[in-house]
CSV table of C-alpha atoms and ligand atoms in Angstrom, one decimal:
chain,number,residue,atom,x,y,z
A,1,MET,CA,-0.1,-0.1,0.1
A,2,ARG,CA,1.4,3.5,-1.0
A,3,GLU,CA,0.3,6.9,-0.3
A,4,LEU,CA,-1.5,8.6,-2.8
A,5,PRO,CA,-1.6,12.4,-2.7
A,6,LEU,CA,-4.8,14.1,-3.1
A,7,ASP,CA,-3.8,16.0,-6.3
A,8,ASP,CA,-3.4,12.5,-7.7
A,9,LEU,CA,-6.9,11.4,-7.0
A,10,PRO,CA,-8.3,12.2,-10.3
A,11,LYS,CA,-6.0,9.6,-12.0
A,12,HIS,CA,-7.4,6.7,-9.7
A,13,SER,CA,-11.4,7.7,-9.3
A,14,PRO,CA,-13.8,9.4,-11.7
A,15,TRP,CA,-15.5,11.1,-8.9
A,16,SER,CA,-13.5,14.2,-8.1
A,17,ALA,CA,-14.2,15.2,-11.9
A,18,ARG,CA,-17.8,14.1,-11.7
A,19,LEU,CA,-18.3,16.2,-8.4
A,20,LEU,CA,-16.6,19.3,-9.9
A,21,GLY,CA,-18.9,19.4,-12.9
A,22,LEU,CA,-16.1,18.5,-15.3
A,23,ASP,CA,-17.5,15.2,-16.6
A,24,ASP,CA,-20.8,14.5,-18.0
A,25,TRP,CA,-22.1,11.4,-16.0
A,26,ASP,CA,-25.3,9.7,-15.6
A,27,GLY,CA,-26.1,9.3,-11.9
A,28,GLU,CA,-28.3,6.3,-12.6
A,29,SER,CA,-25.3,4.3,-13.9
A,30,TYR,CA,-23.3,4.3,-10.9
A,31,GLY,CA,-25.4,2.2,-8.5
A,32,GLY,CA,-28.7,3.2,-6.5
A,33,THR,CA,-29.4,3.7,-3.3
A,34,GLY,CA,-33.1,1.9,-3.1
A,35,VAL,CA,-33.5,-1.5,-1.9
A,36,SER,CA,-34.6,-2.6,-5.5
A,37,TRP,CA,-31.2,-1.7,-6.7
A,38,TYR,CA,-29.5,-3.9,-3.8
A,39,ASP,CA,-31.8,-6.6,-4.7
A,40,GLY,CA,-30.8,-6.6,-8.2
A,41,ALA,CA,-27.0,-6.8,-7.3
A,42,TYR,CA,-27.4,-9.5,-4.6
A,43,GLY,CA,-29.1,-11.5,-7.3
A,44,GLY,CA,-26.3,-11.5,-9.4
A,45,LEU,CA,-24.1,-12.7,-6.3
A,46,LEU,CA,-26.7,-15.3,-5.7
A,47,GLU,CA,-26.2,-16.7,-9.1
A,48,LEU,CA,-22.3,-16.7,-8.9
A,49,ALA,CA,-22.6,-18.4,-5.6
A,50,SER,CA,-25.1,-20.9,-7.2
A,51,GLU,CA,-22.8,-21.6,-10.0
A,52,ASN,CA,-19.6,-21.9,-7.6
A,53,PRO,CA,-21.0,-23.8,-4.8
A,54,GLU,CA,-17.3,-24.4,-3.3
A,55,PHE,CA,-17.5,-20.4,-2.7
A,56,ASP,CA,-17.5,-19.3,0.8
A,57,PHE,CA,-18.7,-15.7,1.9
A,58,ARG,CA,-15.3,-14.6,1.5
A,59,ASP,CA,-14.9,-16.1,-1.7
A,60,VAL,CA,-18.2,-14.2,-3.0
A,61,LYS,CA,-16.9,-10.9,-1.9
A,62,ARG,CA,-13.5,-11.0,-3.3
A,63,SER,CA,-14.8,-12.4,-6.6
A,64,ALA,CA,-17.4,-9.8,-6.9
A,65,HIS,CA,-14.7,-6.9,-6.5
A,66,HIS,CA,-12.4,-8.3,-8.8
A,67,HIS,CA,-14.8,-8.4,-11.2
A,68,THR,CA,-15.9,-4.7,-11.0
A,69,GLN,CA,-12.3,-3.2,-10.3
A,70,GLU,CA,-8.8,-3.3,-11.5
A,71,SER,CA,-6.0,-3.1,-8.4
A,72,PRO,CA,-4.9,-1.0,-7.4
A,73,VAL,CA,-7.6,1.1,-6.0
A,74,ALA,CA,-7.8,4.3,-4.2
A,75,ILE,CA,-8.8,3.7,-0.5
A,76,SER,CA,-8.4,6.1,2.6
A,77,GLU,CA,-7.7,5.7,6.2
A,78,ARG,CA,-7.8,8.4,8.6
A,79,GLU,CA,-7.8,11.0,6.0
A,80,SER,CA,-4.8,9.9,4.2
A,81,LEU,CA,-5.4,8.4,0.7
A,82,TYR,CA,-3.6,5.1,-0.3
A,83,LEU,CA,-3.2,3.2,-3.4
A,84,ALA,CA,-4.0,-0.7,-2.6
A,85,ASP,CA,-4.3,-4.2,-4.2
A,86,ILE,CA,-8.2,-5.0,-4.1
A,87,ASP,CA,-7.4,-7.9,-1.6
A,88,GLU,CA,-5.7,-5.6,0.7
A,89,LYS,CA,-8.6,-3.1,0.5
A,90,LEU,CA,-10.8,-6.0,1.5
A,91,ASP,CA,-8.5,-7.0,4.4
A,92,ARG,CA,-8.6,-3.4,5.9
A,93,GLN,CA,-12.1,-3.4,5.8
A,94,GLU,CA,-12.7,-6.5,7.3
A,95,ALA,CA,-10.0,-5.6,10.0
A,96,ALA,CA,-12.0,-2.1,10.5
A,97,LEU,CA,-15.4,-4.2,10.9
A,98,VAL,CA,-13.6,-6.5,13.7
A,99,ALA,CA,-12.2,-3.5,15.4
A,100,ALA,CA,-15.4,-1.9,15.8
A,101,PHE,CA,-16.3,-4.4,18.4
A,102,ASP,CA,-13.1,-4.5,20.2
A,103,GLY,CA,-14.1,-4.0,23.8
A,104,VAL,CA,-18.0,-4.2,23.0
A,105,LEU,CA,-18.3,-8.2,22.9
A,106,SER,CA,-17.1,-10.3,25.5
A,107,GLY,CA,-19.3,-13.4,24.7
A,108,GLU,CA,-22.7,-14.1,25.2
A,109,GLU,CA,-24.1,-11.0,23.4
A,110,THR,CA,-26.2,-11.2,20.3
A,111,VAL,CA,-25.4,-8.6,17.5
A,112,VAL,CA,-28.3,-7.6,15.6
A,113,ALA,CA,-27.2,-6.1,12.1
A,114,LEU,CA,-29.8,-4.1,10.3
A,115,GLY,CA,-29.6,-4.0,6.6
A,116,CYS,CA,-26.8,-6.6,6.5
A,117,GLY,CA,-27.2,-7.0,2.9
A,118,TRP,CA,-26.2,-10.8,2.0
A,119,GLY,CA,-24.6,-11.2,5.5
A,120,HIS,CA,-20.9,-10.8,4.7
A,121,GLU,CA,-20.5,-8.6,8.0
A,122,LEU,CA,-22.1,-11.8,9.9
A,123,GLY,CA,-19.7,-14.0,8.6
A,124,VAL,CA,-16.6,-12.0,9.4
A,125,LEU,CA,-18.0,-11.0,13.0
A,126,ALA,CA,-18.9,-14.6,13.8
A,127,ASP,CA,-15.2,-15.9,12.9
A,128,ALA,CA,-14.0,-12.9,15.0
A,129,TYR,CA,-16.2,-13.4,18.2
A,130,PRO,CA,-17.0,-17.2,18.4
A,131,ASP,CA,-19.0,-16.7,21.6
A,132,CYS,CA,-21.7,-14.5,20.0
A,133,GLU,CA,-24.6,-14.9,18.2
A,134,PHE,CA,-25.5,-12.9,14.9
A,135,VAL,CA,-28.8,-11.9,13.5
A,136,GLY,CA,-29.2,-10.1,10.4
A,137,GLY,CA,-32.1,-8.1,9.0
A,138,GLU,CA,-32.3,-7.2,5.2
A,139,PRO,CA,-35.4,-6.0,3.0
A,140,SER,CA,-33.6,-7.5,-0.1
A,141,GLU,CA,-35.1,-10.6,-1.0
A,142,ASN,CA,-32.2,-12.0,-2.9
A,143,GLY,CA,-29.8,-10.6,0.0
A,144,VAL,CA,-31.5,-12.8,2.5
A,145,ALA,CA,-31.8,-15.8,0.1
A,146,LEU,CA,-28.0,-15.6,-0.7
A,147,ALA,CA,-27.0,-15.1,3.1
A,148,ARG,CA,-29.1,-18.2,3.8
A,149,GLU,CA,-27.6,-19.9,1.0
A,150,LEU,CA,-23.9,-19.1,2.5
A,151,PHE,CA,-24.8,-19.4,6.2
A,152,GLY,CA,-27.8,-21.8,6.5
A,153,ASP,CA,-25.7,-24.6,8.1
A,154,ARG,CA,-24.2,-22.2,10.7
A,155,ASP,CA,-26.2,-22.1,14.5
A,156,ARG,CA,-25.0,-18.8,15.3
A,157,ILE,CA,-25.9,-16.9,12.2
A,158,ARG,CA,-29.6,-16.1,11.3
A,159,VAL,CA,-30.9,-13.5,8.5
A,160,GLU,CA,-34.6,-12.4,8.5
A,161,PRO,CA,-36.5,-9.8,6.3
A,162,PHE,CA,-36.2,-6.5,8.1
A,163,ASP,CA,-37.0,-2.7,6.9
A,164,PHE,CA,-36.0,0.0,8.9
A,165,ARG,CA,-39.3,1.9,7.8
A,166,GLU,CA,-41.4,-0.6,9.7
A,167,ASP,CA,-43.0,0.9,12.8
A,168,SER,CA,-41.9,-2.0,15.0
A,169,TRP,CA,-38.5,-3.9,14.7
A,170,GLU,CA,-39.7,-7.5,15.8
A,171,ILE,CA,-36.3,-8.5,15.0
A,172,LEU,CA,-34.9,-6.9,18.0
A,173,ASP,CA,-37.3,-8.8,20.5
A,174,CYS,CA,-38.2,-12.1,19.0
A,175,ASP,CA,-37.5,-15.1,21.0
A,176,ASP,CA,-36.9,-17.5,17.9
A,177,PHE,CA,-33.7,-15.7,17.4
A,178,GLY,CA,-32.3,-16.3,20.8
A,179,VAL,CA,-32.4,-12.5,21.2
A,180,ALA,CA,-34.7,-12.0,23.8
A,181,ASP,CA,-32.5,-13.7,26.5
A,182,SER,CA,-29.2,-12.2,25.7
A,183,GLU,CA,-27.8,-8.8,25.7
A,184,VAL,CA,-28.4,-6.9,22.3
A,185,VAL,CA,-25.9,-4.8,20.5
A,186,VAL,CA,-27.3,-3.0,17.5
A,187,PHE,CA,-25.1,-2.8,14.4
A,188,THR,CA,-25.2,-1.0,11.0
A,189,GLN,CA,-22.5,-0.7,8.4
A,190,GLY,CA,-23.7,1.3,5.3
A,191,SER,CA,-27.3,0.7,5.5
A,192,LEU,CA,-28.4,3.8,7.5
A,193,THR,CA,-26.5,5.6,4.8
A,194,ALA,CA,-28.8,4.4,2.2
A,195,LEU,CA,-31.8,6.3,3.8
A,196,PRO,CA,-32.4,9.8,2.6
A,197,SER,CA,-33.0,10.8,6.1
A,198,ALA,CA,-32.2,9.0,9.3
A,199,ARG,CA,-33.8,11.2,11.6
A,200,GLU,CA,-37.4,9.4,11.6
A,201,VAL,CA,-35.8,6.3,12.1
A,202,VAL,CA,-33.6,7.3,14.7
A,203,THR,CA,-36.1,9.3,16.9
A,204,GLU,CA,-39.3,7.4,16.2
A,205,THR,CA,-38.4,3.9,15.9
A,206,LEU,CA,-35.0,3.2,17.4
A,207,VAL,CA,-35.6,4.9,20.6
A,208,ASP,CA,-38.7,2.7,21.2
A,209,HIS,CA,-36.6,-0.3,21.4
A,210,LEU,CA,-34.1,0.7,23.7
A,211,ASP,CA,-35.0,-1.6,26.4
A,212,ARG,CA,-33.8,-4.6,24.4
A,213,VAL,CA,-30.5,-2.8,23.4
A,214,ARG,CA,-27.3,-2.6,25.4
A,215,GLU,CA,-25.1,-0.7,22.9
A,216,GLY,CA,-25.3,0.7,19.4
A,217,VAL,CA,-22.1,0.5,17.0
A,218,HIS,CA,-22.3,1.9,13.4
A,219,LEU,CA,-19.7,1.9,10.6
A,220,GLU,CA,-21.7,4.5,8.3
A,221,HIS,CA,-20.7,7.3,6.2
A,222,VAL,CA,-21.3,10.1,8.4
A,223,PHE,CA,-21.7,13.5,6.6
A,224,GLU,CA,-21.2,15.4,9.7
A,225,LEU,CA,-17.8,14.1,10.5
A,226,ASN,CA,-16.5,15.5,7.1
A,227,PRO,CA,-14.4,18.6,7.8
A,228,GLU,CA,-16.2,21.7,6.3
A,229,ASP,CA,-12.7,23.6,5.9
A,230,THR,CA,-10.4,20.9,3.8
A,231,LEU,CA,-10.7,20.0,0.3
A,232,LEU,CA,-11.2,16.2,1.2
A,233,GLY,CA,-13.9,17.0,3.4
A,234,GLN,CA,-15.7,19.3,1.2
A,235,LEU,CA,-15.6,16.6,-2.0
A,236,ARG,CA,-16.8,14.0,0.5
A,237,ARG,CA,-19.7,16.4,1.7
A,238,SER,CA,-20.7,16.9,-2.1
A,239,TYR,CA,-20.3,13.3,-2.9
A,240,ILE,CA,-23.1,12.6,-0.3
A,241,ARG,CA,-25.1,15.4,-1.5
A,242,GLU,CA,-24.8,14.2,-5.1
A,243,ARG,CA,-25.4,10.6,-4.4
A,244,GLY,CA,-28.8,11.5,-2.1
A,245,TYR,CA,-27.4,10.0,1.0
A,246,ASN,CA,-28.5,11.3,4.2
A,247,ASP,CA,-26.7,14.1,6.1
A,248,ASP,CA,-28.4,13.8,9.4
A,249,LEU,CA,-27.3,10.5,10.9
A,250,LEU,CA,-25.0,11.8,13.8
A,251,ALA,CA,-27.0,14.8,14.3
A,252,SER,CA,-30.2,12.6,14.9
A,253,LEU,CA,-28.3,10.3,17.4
A,254,ARG,CA,-27.0,13.2,19.3
A,255,ASP,CA,-30.6,15.0,19.9
A,256,ALA,CA,-32.3,12.1,21.0
A,257,ASP,CA,-32.7,12.3,24.6
A,258,ALA,CA,-32.8,8.7,25.1
A,259,ILE,CA,-29.2,8.2,23.4
A,260,ASP,CA,-25.9,9.0,24.6
A,261,VAL,CA,-23.4,9.1,21.8
A,262,THR,CA,-20.1,7.8,23.6
A,263,GLU,CA,-17.7,7.7,20.7
A,264,THR,CA,-16.8,8.7,16.9
A,265,THR,CA,-14.0,8.0,14.9
A,266,TYR,CA,-13.7,9.6,11.5
A,267,ASP,CA,-12.9,7.9,8.3
A,268,VAL,CA,-11.8,4.3,9.7
A,269,VAL,CA,-11.7,3.0,6.1
A,270,GLY,CA,-12.9,4.5,2.8
A,271,GLY,CA,-13.3,1.6,0.2
A,272,ASN,CA,-14.2,4.7,-1.9
A,273,PRO,CA,-12.2,7.6,-0.4
A,274,LEU,CA,-14.5,10.3,-1.2
A,275,HIS,CA,-17.0,8.2,0.8
A,276,PRO,CA,-15.3,6.6,4.1
A,277,LEU,CA,-16.8,4.5,6.7
A,278,SER,CA,-16.7,6.3,10.5
A,279,GLU,CA,-17.3,4.6,13.2
A,280,VAL,CA,-20.2,5.5,15.9
A,281,HIS,CA,-20.7,4.0,19.2
A,282,TRP,CA,-23.8,5.0,21.7
A,283,ARG,CA,-25.8,3.6,24.5
A,284,PRO,CA,-29.1,4.4,26.0
A,285,ALA,CA,-29.1,7.2,28.1
B,1,SAM,C1,-24.2,-0.5,1.1
B,1,SAM,S1,-25.3,-1.7,1.5
B,1,SAM,C2,-24.7,-2.4,3.0
B,1,SAM,C3,-24.8,-3.9,3.0
B,1,SAM,C4,-23.9,-4.4,4.4
B,1,SAM,N1,-24.3,-3.8,5.7
B,1,SAM,C5,-22.6,-4.2,4.2
B,1,SAM,O1,-21.8,-3.4,4.6
B,1,SAM,O2,-22.1,-5.0,3.4
B,1,SAM,C6,-26.6,-1.1,2.2
B,1,SAM,C7,-27.8,-1.9,2.5
B,1,SAM,O3,-28.8,-1.1,3.4
B,1,SAM,C8,-30.0,-1.7,2.7
B,1,SAM,N2,-31.3,-1.1,2.8
B,1,SAM,C9,-31.5,-0.1,2.1
B,1,SAM,N3,-32.6,0.6,2.7
B,1,SAM,C10,-33.2,-0.2,3.5
B,1,SAM,C11,-34.0,-0.2,4.5
B,1,SAM,N4,-35.0,0.9,4.3
B,1,SAM,N5,-34.0,-0.7,5.8
B,1,SAM,C12,-33.2,-1.8,5.8
B,1,SAM,N6,-32.1,-2.1,5.0
B,1,SAM,C13,-32.0,-1.1,3.9
B,1,SAM,C14,-29.8,-2.4,1.4
B,1,SAM,O4,-30.7,-3.3,0.9
B,1,SAM,C15,-28.3,-2.8,1.6
B,1,SAM,O5,-28.1,-4.3,1.9
């Protein structure tokens, strides 16, 4: 992995030119944010897994990334940019995911991952924390189907249909998943990002379920943490606006009286350096 000066980012990412209006681009061609877009993408991965029954969840992830990208790729960590091989990028993303639960999981807890996609994060966490249980919730039918295909034989991983927009999140108190008896840690990775606003979900639904939750952990693209006074921060703010992702997750958590945000870490890793994941932890107040 070698450092990439911000000035050289345009050689490795089309996004700065798009954001600065120097490149005609059709927003639709670069991946959507709605459930139907994800469902289509996960349908392709479901086919890939069916055609390659020997693939485990890491093989699916790696194969998909090698299919759509060429090494080296631009990534970020703590506001520095790097060029990395695809496998190294994926290793760093896995490491950031596991590290987000350092000091959070001691065993016996149930991690409920909301918007878990096809469950890759559940596989990584189950390997790293062998005494915990993992329940994933996901609205995409293909995502749930692929997760069940890949993890159906694992006792500690369950995946169920779930949508943030439901009035009540039964996934957090369903006896069938073993959740009712254990301490629950709620987790999201890149899924709250997909909502045009996080405020209603946080202040009207999440807060109603806090009696079931010991802690919240998020690896999300947090608009508010992007500096307003650096070029990189401004490009990242512009990226979120351009793509229609929400800009109110952290403010919504901080504004909720029933939630104490205990820790934020900016840019733990950015598979897209203009759209990095930041880590947020909270506890019920
Ligand atoms: C960027 S993907 C992240 C998936 C997974 N957490 C990961 O890190 O690989 C965003 C996910 O959010 C899910 N999502 C979008 N809208 C949602 C909603 N209303 N409720 C729950 N999940 C949603 C999508 O289906 C998709 O799986």
